[in-house]
């Protein structure tokens, strides 16, 4: 499935690390990347569109696709709540002559890396500290005290996996982090072409 020039960039981060903003800047700066649309079994949120924001599937359909080996990686997050990366999505982006940018969780990132050890760059983005992460999550104004503690606890768990990634990027200054991220990715996708 992968030719020598076909590469994958995978980015993950605990909630509140600034990943979404950094990914948007990276996509704007690197036309050689194609954003990988994830598949899921949750209902579309207001304004979300199938095959633009996510590929939305019923749980039974998602399970059938698992049996058919349609996913590069997948995970059941809660009962009948699945998320995954379709192999066809990777191929769609490669067929455009681009490298897929996959924005997923820690476990999914490590699964993809295990399948493409030489053609995959994994980047873990983190806030400068748990205290700063807590401050950023609080500043969003979207968290209850309980959900805030849940996100902070999950972030601490995810941080334990950071050393298994190719690169760790500390987002202590957004402009500097974006510049560093763009440089890392451009060096990777330009290599070997």
Tab-separated table of C-alpha atoms in Angstrom:
chain	number	residue	atom	x	y	z
A	1	UNK	CA	0.000	0.000	0.000
A	2	UNK	CA	2.844	2.450	0.760
A	3	UNK	CA	5.400	3.550	-1.820
A	4	UNK	CA	8.745	4.971	-0.759
A	5	UNK	CA	7.595	8.577	-1.160
A	6	UNK	CA	4.341	8.068	0.741
A	7	UNK	CA	4.603	9.332	4.285
A	8	UNK	CA	2.209	9.833	7.183
A	9	UNK	CA	2.345	12.587	9.797
A	10	UNK	CA	0.510	11.806	13.043
A	11	UNK	CA	-0.123	14.440	15.686
A	12	UNK	CA	-1.556	13.881	19.144
A	13	UNK	CA	-1.841	15.909	22.319
A	14	UNK	CA	-3.697	16.079	25.619
A	15	UNK	CA	-6.743	18.334	25.572
A	16	UNK	CA	-5.724	21.964	26.121
A	17	UNK	CA	-2.265	21.658	24.547
A	18	UNK	CA	-3.161	23.840	21.564
A	19	UNK	CA	-3.109	21.018	19.016
A	20	UNK	CA	-6.101	22.187	16.973
A	21	UNK	CA	-4.640	25.657	16.461
A	22	UNK	CA	-1.216	24.241	15.582
A	23	UNK	CA	-2.717	21.732	13.109
A	24	UNK	CA	-4.647	24.549	11.376
A	25	UNK	CA	-1.446	26.577	11.011
A	26	UNK	CA	0.450	23.521	9.766
A	27	UNK	CA	-2.201	22.729	7.147
A	28	UNK	CA	-2.176	26.348	5.926
A	29	UNK	CA	1.622	26.341	5.617
A	30	UNK	CA	2.118	22.889	4.061
A	31	UNK	CA	0.141	22.257	0.868
A	32	UNK	CA	1.862	18.855	0.590
A	33	UNK	CA	-0.333	17.627	3.482
A	34	UNK	CA	-3.879	16.307	3.220
A	35	UNK	CA	-5.998	16.217	6.367
A	36	UNK	CA	-7.154	12.692	7.207
A	37	UNK	CA	-10.860	12.581	8.053
A	38	UNK	CA	-11.563	10.157	10.894
A	39	UNK	CA	-14.466	7.718	11.028
A	40	UNK	CA	-16.764	7.478	14.054
A	41	UNK	CA	-20.092	6.138	15.277
A	42	UNK	CA	-21.248	9.206	17.179
A	43	UNK	CA	-24.002	11.418	15.796
A	44	UNK	CA	-22.952	14.511	13.848
A	45	UNK	CA	-22.850	17.665	15.948
A	46	UNK	CA	-24.632	20.778	14.735
A	47	UNK	CA	-23.103	21.830	11.411
A	48	UNK	CA	-20.889	18.745	10.964
A	49	UNK	CA	-20.957	17.140	7.532
A	50	UNK	CA	-20.332	13.483	6.590
A	51	UNK	CA	-17.038	13.056	4.681
A	52	UNK	CA	-15.951	16.613	5.539
A	53	UNK	CA	-15.739	16.665	9.344
A	54	UNK	CA	-15.965	12.899	9.974
A	55	UNK	CA	-17.175	9.785	8.247
A	56	UNK	CA	-20.263	8.961	10.324
A	57	UNK	CA	-21.276	5.292	10.511
A	58	UNK	CA	-23.786	3.264	12.479
A	59	UNK	CA	-22.103	0.932	15.016
A	60	UNK	CA	-23.101	-2.188	13.027
A	61	UNK	CA	-21.591	-0.757	9.855
A	62	UNK	CA	-18.388	0.238	11.678
A	63	UNK	CA	-18.076	-3.298	13.145
A	64	UNK	CA	-18.541	-4.810	9.674
A	65	UNK	CA	-15.758	-2.554	8.391
A	66	UNK	CA	-13.508	-3.759	11.236
A	67	UNK	CA	-14.158	-7.355	10.131
A	68	UNK	CA	-13.302	-6.341	6.556
A	69	UNK	CA	-9.972	-4.863	7.750
A	70	UNK	CA	-10.926	-1.391	6.462
A	71	UNK	CA	-9.135	0.477	9.264
A	72	UNK	CA	-5.501	1.363	9.782
A	73	UNK	CA	-6.395	1.776	13.446
A	74	UNK	CA	-9.622	1.883	15.429
A	75	UNK	CA	-10.748	2.059	19.015
A	76	UNK	CA	-13.951	1.575	20.964
A	77	UNK	CA	-13.912	4.564	23.302
A	78	UNK	CA	-17.209	3.709	25.030
A	79	UNK	CA	-19.780	0.988	24.343
A	80	UNK	CA	-20.639	1.230	20.626
A	81	UNK	CA	-18.701	4.528	20.359
A	82	UNK	CA	-15.977	3.787	17.828
A	83	UNK	CA	-13.354	5.996	16.200
A	84	UNK	CA	-10.893	4.973	13.529
A	85	UNK	CA	-8.663	5.841	10.579
A	86	UNK	CA	-9.744	4.309	7.282
A	87	UNK	CA	-7.106	2.798	4.997
A	88	UNK	CA	-9.089	4.235	2.081
A	89	UNK	CA	-8.644	7.721	3.559
A	90	UNK	CA	-4.852	7.306	3.533
A	91	UNK	CA	-5.018	6.107	-0.068
A	92	UNK	CA	-7.290	9.004	-1.078
A	93	UNK	CA	-4.693	11.482	0.177
A	94	UNK	CA	-1.731	9.612	-1.335
A	95	UNK	CA	-3.587	9.506	-4.663
A	96	UNK	CA	-3.670	13.311	-4.522
A	97	UNK	CA	0.134	13.243	-4.261
A	98	UNK	CA	0.021	14.424	-0.648
A	99	UNK	CA	1.039	13.063	2.764
A	100	UNK	CA	-1.800	12.358	5.203
A	101	UNK	CA	-1.926	14.393	8.404
A	102	UNK	CA	-3.659	12.266	11.023
A	103	UNK	CA	-4.907	14.019	14.162
A	104	UNK	CA	-5.781	11.245	16.644
A	105	UNK	CA	-5.340	9.985	20.192
A	106	UNK	CA	-2.160	8.517	21.681
A	107	UNK	CA	-3.070	4.843	21.204
A	108	UNK	CA	-4.123	5.327	17.584
A	109	UNK	CA	-0.918	7.236	16.856
A	110	UNK	CA	1.251	4.454	18.253
A	111	UNK	CA	-0.724	1.834	16.302
A	112	UNK	CA	-0.112	3.663	13.013
A	113	UNK	CA	3.575	4.092	13.891
A	114	UNK	CA	3.874	0.334	14.508
A	115	UNK	CA	2.474	-0.375	11.021
A	116	UNK	CA	4.605	2.240	9.209
A	117	UNK	CA	7.759	2.564	11.323
A	118	UNK	CA	9.855	4.232	8.604
A	119	UNK	CA	7.167	6.184	6.749
A	120	UNK	CA	5.417	7.727	9.755
A	121	UNK	CA	6.387	10.728	11.854
A	122	UNK	CA	4.641	10.928	15.234
A	123	UNK	CA	4.526	14.241	17.077
A	124	UNK	CA	3.310	14.694	20.642
A	125	UNK	CA	2.294	18.250	21.527
A	126	UNK	CA	2.160	19.240	25.160
A	127	UNK	CA	1.549	22.312	27.268
A	128	UNK	CA	4.569	23.540	29.257
A	129	UNK	CA	3.081	22.150	32.496
A	130	UNK	CA	-0.024	20.503	33.952
A	131	UNK	CA	-0.761	23.799	35.722
A	132	UNK	CA	-0.726	25.647	32.368
A	133	UNK	CA	-2.884	22.944	30.809
A	134	UNK	CA	-5.381	23.337	33.661
A	135	UNK	CA	-5.331	27.136	33.171
A	136	UNK	CA	-5.990	26.800	29.422
A	137	UNK	CA	-8.847	24.348	29.938
A	138	UNK	CA	-10.377	26.621	32.582
A	139	UNK	CA	-10.040	29.665	30.280
A	140	UNK	CA	-12.080	27.884	27.584
A	141	UNK	CA	-15.102	28.126	29.853
A	142	UNK	CA	-16.471	24.822	28.536
A	143	UNK	CA	-15.532	22.543	31.426
A	144	UNK	CA	-17.378	21.702	34.615
A	145	UNK	CA	-15.169	21.143	37.688
A	146	UNK	CA	-15.629	17.372	37.206
A	147	UNK	CA	-14.863	17.373	33.464
A	148	UNK	CA	-11.839	19.603	34.095
A	149	UNK	CA	-10.416	17.097	36.571
A	150	UNK	CA	-11.189	14.244	34.153
A	151	UNK	CA	-9.315	16.002	31.319
A	152	UNK	CA	-6.332	16.806	33.572
A	153	UNK	CA	-6.161	13.185	34.772
A	154	UNK	CA	-6.324	11.923	31.161
A	155	UNK	CA	-3.580	14.388	30.177
A	156	UNK	CA	-1.327	13.009	32.934
A	157	UNK	CA	-1.915	9.461	31.595
A	158	UNK	CA	-1.196	10.547	28.012
A	159	UNK	CA	2.010	12.363	29.024
A	160	UNK	CA	3.453	9.002	30.085
A	161	UNK	CA	3.398	7.960	26.400
A	162	UNK	CA	5.218	11.068	25.095
A	163	UNK	CA	8.691	9.438	25.084
A	164	UNK	CA	7.411	6.845	22.570
A	165	UNK	CA	6.831	9.560	19.943
A	166	UNK	CA	9.397	10.674	17.356
A	167	UNK	CA	9.158	14.289	18.435
A	168	UNK	CA	7.807	16.100	21.497
A	169	UNK	CA	6.806	19.709	20.921
A	170	UNK	CA	6.195	21.934	23.928
A	171	UNK	CA	3.647	24.619	23.109
A	172	UNK	CA	4.745	27.401	25.442
A	173	UNK	CA	4.620	30.068	22.708
A	174	UNK	CA	2.111	29.490	19.902
A	175	UNK	CA	4.012	31.268	17.117
A	176	UNK	CA	7.305	29.591	18.033
A	177	UNK	CA	5.645	26.166	18.368
A	178	UNK	CA	3.883	26.571	14.995
A	179	UNK	CA	7.152	27.530	13.304
A	180	UNK	CA	8.928	24.554	14.869
A	181	UNK	CA	6.112	22.158	13.917
A	182	UNK	CA	6.100	23.362	10.304
A	183	UNK	CA	9.885	22.936	10.106
A	184	UNK	CA	9.773	19.402	11.545
A	185	UNK	CA	7.027	18.276	9.163
A	186	UNK	CA	8.512	19.911	6.052
A	187	UNK	CA	11.883	18.255	6.766
A	188	UNK	CA	10.152	14.854	7.112
A	189	UNK	CA	7.877	14.975	4.065
A	190	UNK	CA	10.628	16.500	1.931
A	191	UNK	CA	13.101	13.762	2.849
A	192	UNK	CA	13.485	10.985	0.316
A	193	UNK	CA	11.594	12.749	-2.495
